[in-house]
Short mmCIF file of C-alpha atoms in Angstrom, two decimals:
data_model
loop_
_atom_site.label_atom_id
_atom_site.label_comp_id
_atom_site.label_asym_id
_atom_site.label_seq_id
_atom_site.Cartn_x
_atom_site.Cartn_y
_atom_site.Cartn_z
CA MET A 1 -70.70 -94.30 -122.89
CA GLN A 2 -73.53 -95.24 -120.35
CA ASN A 3 -75.92 -93.42 -121.74
CA PHE A 4 -75.22 -94.49 -124.99
CA ILE A 5 -75.31 -98.43 -123.73
CA GLU A 6 -78.79 -97.73 -122.11
CA ASN A 7 -80.05 -95.69 -125.13
CA THR A 8 -79.04 -98.04 -127.38
CA LEU A 9 -80.73 -100.70 -125.97
CA LYS A 10 -83.58 -99.03 -125.13
CA ASN A 11 -84.26 -98.04 -128.77
CA ALA A 12 -83.37 -102.33 -129.53
CA PHE A 13 -85.50 -102.93 -126.75
CA PRO A 14 -88.65 -100.73 -125.78
CA ASP A 15 -89.96 -102.70 -123.21
CA ALA A 16 -86.63 -103.06 -121.73
CA GLU A 17 -85.81 -102.62 -117.92
CA ILE A 18 -82.34 -101.82 -118.20
CA HIS A 19 -79.41 -100.71 -115.01
CA VAL A 20 -75.81 -100.26 -116.48
CA VAL A 21 -73.50 -99.93 -114.39
CA ASP A 22 -69.83 -98.70 -115.04
CA THR A 23 -68.07 -100.86 -112.76
CA THR A 24 -64.17 -98.87 -112.57
CA GLY A 25 -65.58 -95.20 -113.58
CA GLY A 26 -63.24 -95.26 -116.56
CA GLY A 27 -66.41 -94.92 -119.41
CA ASP A 28 -65.15 -98.78 -120.89
CA HIS A 29 -66.43 -101.32 -118.25
CA PHE A 30 -69.79 -101.91 -117.60
CA ASP A 31 -71.48 -104.43 -115.54
CA VAL A 32 -75.41 -104.74 -117.98
CA ASP A 33 -78.89 -105.96 -116.47
CA ILE A 34 -81.72 -106.50 -118.92
CA THR A 35 -84.83 -107.44 -118.62
CA THR A 36 -87.01 -108.10 -121.70
CA ALA A 37 -89.58 -109.61 -123.35
CA ALA A 38 -87.75 -110.03 -126.82
CA PHE A 39 -85.44 -112.48 -124.47
CA ALA A 40 -88.63 -115.28 -124.06
CA GLY A 41 -88.05 -118.28 -125.29
CA ARG A 42 -84.64 -118.33 -126.40
CA SER A 43 -81.14 -120.14 -125.06
CA VAL A 44 -78.54 -117.91 -122.84
CA LEU A 45 -76.18 -117.28 -125.72
CA GLN A 46 -78.78 -116.30 -128.18
CA GLN A 47 -80.18 -113.57 -125.63
CA HIS A 48 -76.40 -112.37 -125.05
CA ARG A 49 -75.70 -112.23 -129.05
CA LEU A 50 -78.83 -110.26 -128.86
CA VAL A 51 -77.10 -107.63 -126.96
CA TYR A 52 -74.38 -107.91 -128.66
CA ALA A 53 -75.77 -107.70 -131.63
CA ALA A 54 -78.10 -104.16 -131.09
CA LEU A 55 -74.29 -102.37 -129.16
CA GLY A 56 -72.92 -103.65 -132.48
CA GLU A 57 -69.58 -102.98 -133.57
CA LYS A 58 -68.49 -100.56 -129.90
CA VAL A 59 -68.34 -104.04 -128.16
CA GLY A 60 -64.42 -105.52 -127.22
CA TYR A 61 -63.14 -101.97 -128.30
CA GLU A 62 -64.20 -98.54 -126.94
CA ILE A 63 -66.39 -100.72 -124.72
CA HIS A 64 -63.84 -103.46 -122.44
CA ALA A 65 -65.56 -105.45 -120.66
CA LEU A 66 -69.05 -106.45 -120.43
CA ALA A 67 -70.33 -108.23 -117.83
CA LEU A 68 -74.42 -109.05 -118.76
CA ASN A 69 -76.82 -110.37 -116.58
CA THR A 70 -80.57 -111.17 -119.31
CA HIS A 71 -83.26 -111.50 -118.20
CA ILE A 72 -87.17 -112.66 -119.44
CA PRO A 73 -89.78 -110.41 -117.32
CA GLY A 74 -92.71 -112.33 -115.38
CA MET B 1 -49.09 -117.41 -146.67
CA SER B 2 -52.24 -116.04 -145.90
CA ARG B 3 -54.18 -118.14 -143.66
CA ASP B 4 -57.23 -120.01 -143.03
CA VAL B 5 -57.06 -119.12 -139.55
CA GLN B 6 -61.42 -120.01 -139.40
CA LYS B 7 -60.39 -123.49 -140.49
CA GLU B 8 -58.11 -123.22 -137.35
CA ILE B 9 -59.92 -122.34 -135.48
CA ALA B 10 -62.78 -124.84 -136.25
CA ASP B 11 -60.41 -127.57 -136.13
CA LEU B 12 -58.65 -126.54 -132.38
CA VAL B 13 -62.23 -126.52 -130.45
CA LYS B 14 -63.39 -130.18 -132.52
CA SER B 15 -59.70 -130.97 -131.15
CA LYS B 16 -61.10 -131.33 -127.68
CA PRO B 17 -64.01 -131.48 -126.01
CA VAL B 18 -63.31 -128.07 -123.61
CA VAL B 19 -61.34 -125.17 -125.79
CA LEU B 20 -61.00 -121.92 -124.41
CA PHE B 21 -60.16 -118.79 -125.81
CA MET B 22 -59.00 -116.44 -123.55
CA LYS B 23 -55.71 -113.95 -122.79
CA GLY B 24 -53.23 -115.11 -121.10
CA THR B 25 -52.55 -118.74 -119.74
CA PRO B 26 -54.73 -120.60 -117.05
CA SER B 27 -51.35 -119.84 -114.99
CA MET B 28 -51.36 -116.12 -115.79
CA PRO B 29 -54.80 -115.49 -116.55
CA MET B 30 -54.22 -111.18 -118.13
CA CYS B 31 -58.42 -110.21 -117.65
CA GLY B 32 -60.49 -111.05 -115.20
CA PHE B 33 -63.20 -112.17 -116.83
CA SER B 34 -60.63 -115.13 -118.36
CA ALA B 35 -59.62 -115.55 -114.97
CA ARG B 36 -62.79 -116.22 -113.57
CA THR B 37 -63.39 -119.07 -116.73
CA VAL B 38 -60.34 -120.94 -115.62
CA GLU B 39 -61.85 -120.99 -111.92
CA VAL B 40 -64.93 -122.53 -113.78
CA LEU B 41 -63.89 -125.22 -115.72
CA LYS B 42 -60.70 -126.32 -112.58
CA ALA B 43 -64.16 -126.26 -110.40
CA CYS B 44 -65.91 -128.59 -112.50
CA GLN B 45 -62.44 -131.15 -112.57
CA THR B 46 -62.47 -131.27 -116.38
CA PRO B 47 -59.50 -130.88 -118.55
CA PHE B 48 -59.13 -128.23 -121.49
CA ASP B 49 -57.54 -126.56 -123.71
CA ALA B 50 -56.30 -122.87 -123.47
CA VAL B 51 -55.67 -120.52 -126.99
CA ASN B 52 -54.09 -117.30 -125.27
CA VAL B 53 -55.71 -115.14 -128.37
CA LEU B 54 -52.78 -112.29 -127.15
CA ALA B 55 -49.70 -114.13 -128.73
CA ASP B 56 -51.83 -114.07 -131.74
CA PRO B 57 -53.78 -111.01 -133.14
CA ASP B 58 -55.37 -113.81 -136.54
CA ILE B 59 -57.21 -116.06 -134.08
CA ARG B 60 -57.79 -113.20 -131.20
CA GLU B 61 -59.76 -112.04 -134.75
CA GLY B 62 -60.61 -114.57 -136.22
CA VAL B 63 -62.67 -116.09 -132.96
CA LYS B 64 -65.00 -113.28 -132.50
CA ALA B 65 -66.26 -114.11 -136.39
CA TYR B 66 -66.08 -117.37 -136.04
CA GLY B 67 -68.05 -117.82 -132.67
CA GLN B 68 -70.24 -114.74 -133.50
CA TRP B 69 -69.19 -113.21 -129.99
CA PRO B 70 -67.52 -110.57 -129.27
CA THR B 71 -65.19 -111.22 -126.54
CA ILE B 72 -62.97 -113.26 -125.00
CA PRO B 73 -63.09 -115.43 -123.21
CA GLN B 74 -64.91 -118.12 -125.63
CA LEU B 75 -65.34 -120.73 -123.97
CA TYR B 76 -66.33 -123.78 -126.23
CA VAL B 77 -67.57 -127.60 -125.51
CA HIS B 78 -68.40 -130.35 -127.57
CA GLY B 79 -67.79 -127.94 -131.14
CA GLU B 80 -70.04 -125.74 -129.56
CA LEU B 81 -69.90 -122.06 -128.69
CA VAL B 82 -71.09 -122.01 -124.94
CA GLY B 83 -70.43 -118.12 -124.26
CA GLY B 84 -68.62 -116.09 -121.68
CA CYS B 85 -67.28 -116.08 -118.54
CA ASP B 86 -71.63 -114.74 -117.13
CA ILE B 87 -72.27 -117.44 -119.48
CA ALA B 88 -69.95 -120.63 -117.77
CA VAL B 89 -69.90 -118.82 -114.30
CA ALA B 90 -74.09 -119.24 -114.57
CA MET B 91 -73.64 -122.43 -115.91
CA TYR B 92 -71.46 -123.97 -113.79
CA GLN B 93 -73.56 -122.86 -111.01
CA SER B 94 -76.64 -124.64 -111.92
CA GLY B 95 -74.96 -127.49 -112.57
CA GLU B 96 -75.64 -127.17 -116.09
CA LEU B 97 -71.70 -127.49 -117.39
CA GLN B 98 -70.91 -130.03 -115.53
CA THR B 99 -73.45 -132.10 -117.43
CA LEU B 100 -72.93 -130.66 -120.07
CA ILE B 101 -69.21 -131.02 -119.97
CA ALA B 102 -69.92 -135.09 -119.65
CA GLY B 103 -72.17 -135.23 -122.99
CA ASP B 104 -75.02 -135.65 -120.52
CA VAL B 105 -77.04 -133.65 -122.52
CA ALA B 106 -79.17 -136.09 -125.12
CA LYS B 107 -77.63 -134.93 -129.03
#
């Protein structure tokens, strides 16, 4: 699941710097730290929605919990 | 009888200035993210209404569609989705959440 998150976000945001941590080791709770220019000019709410949209319907189901930190480069 | 869950949620979030959809209750949260969001609201010293989505599966699924947000908790202030736990914590730390709740933000 960690690879899925990293690869999916990398595809969705090719310029992104991404750090994913499996916080419990159980493969369903993750910390995601992501920096991409795609977030520029967007509110934090919109930035999180972009990430959720990229990950699709796994969030809230197979991905039980996702702690998100979104950043704009620079 | 089918419920109009979307309308129920719309009415809920507009009925009070601060509404939190969470797992469990403020006194007995069933999820760490919900617990942390409750702590943030307490720290803001604001009254809020909490909706326990575990008690109502229709609301639990419905609020994900309503907020276009896939996870619980969801914090609504003045009828608008603020975000989940991470956003609530960050906005509290920056003081934005308190300002938003106080209604000092120019509309």
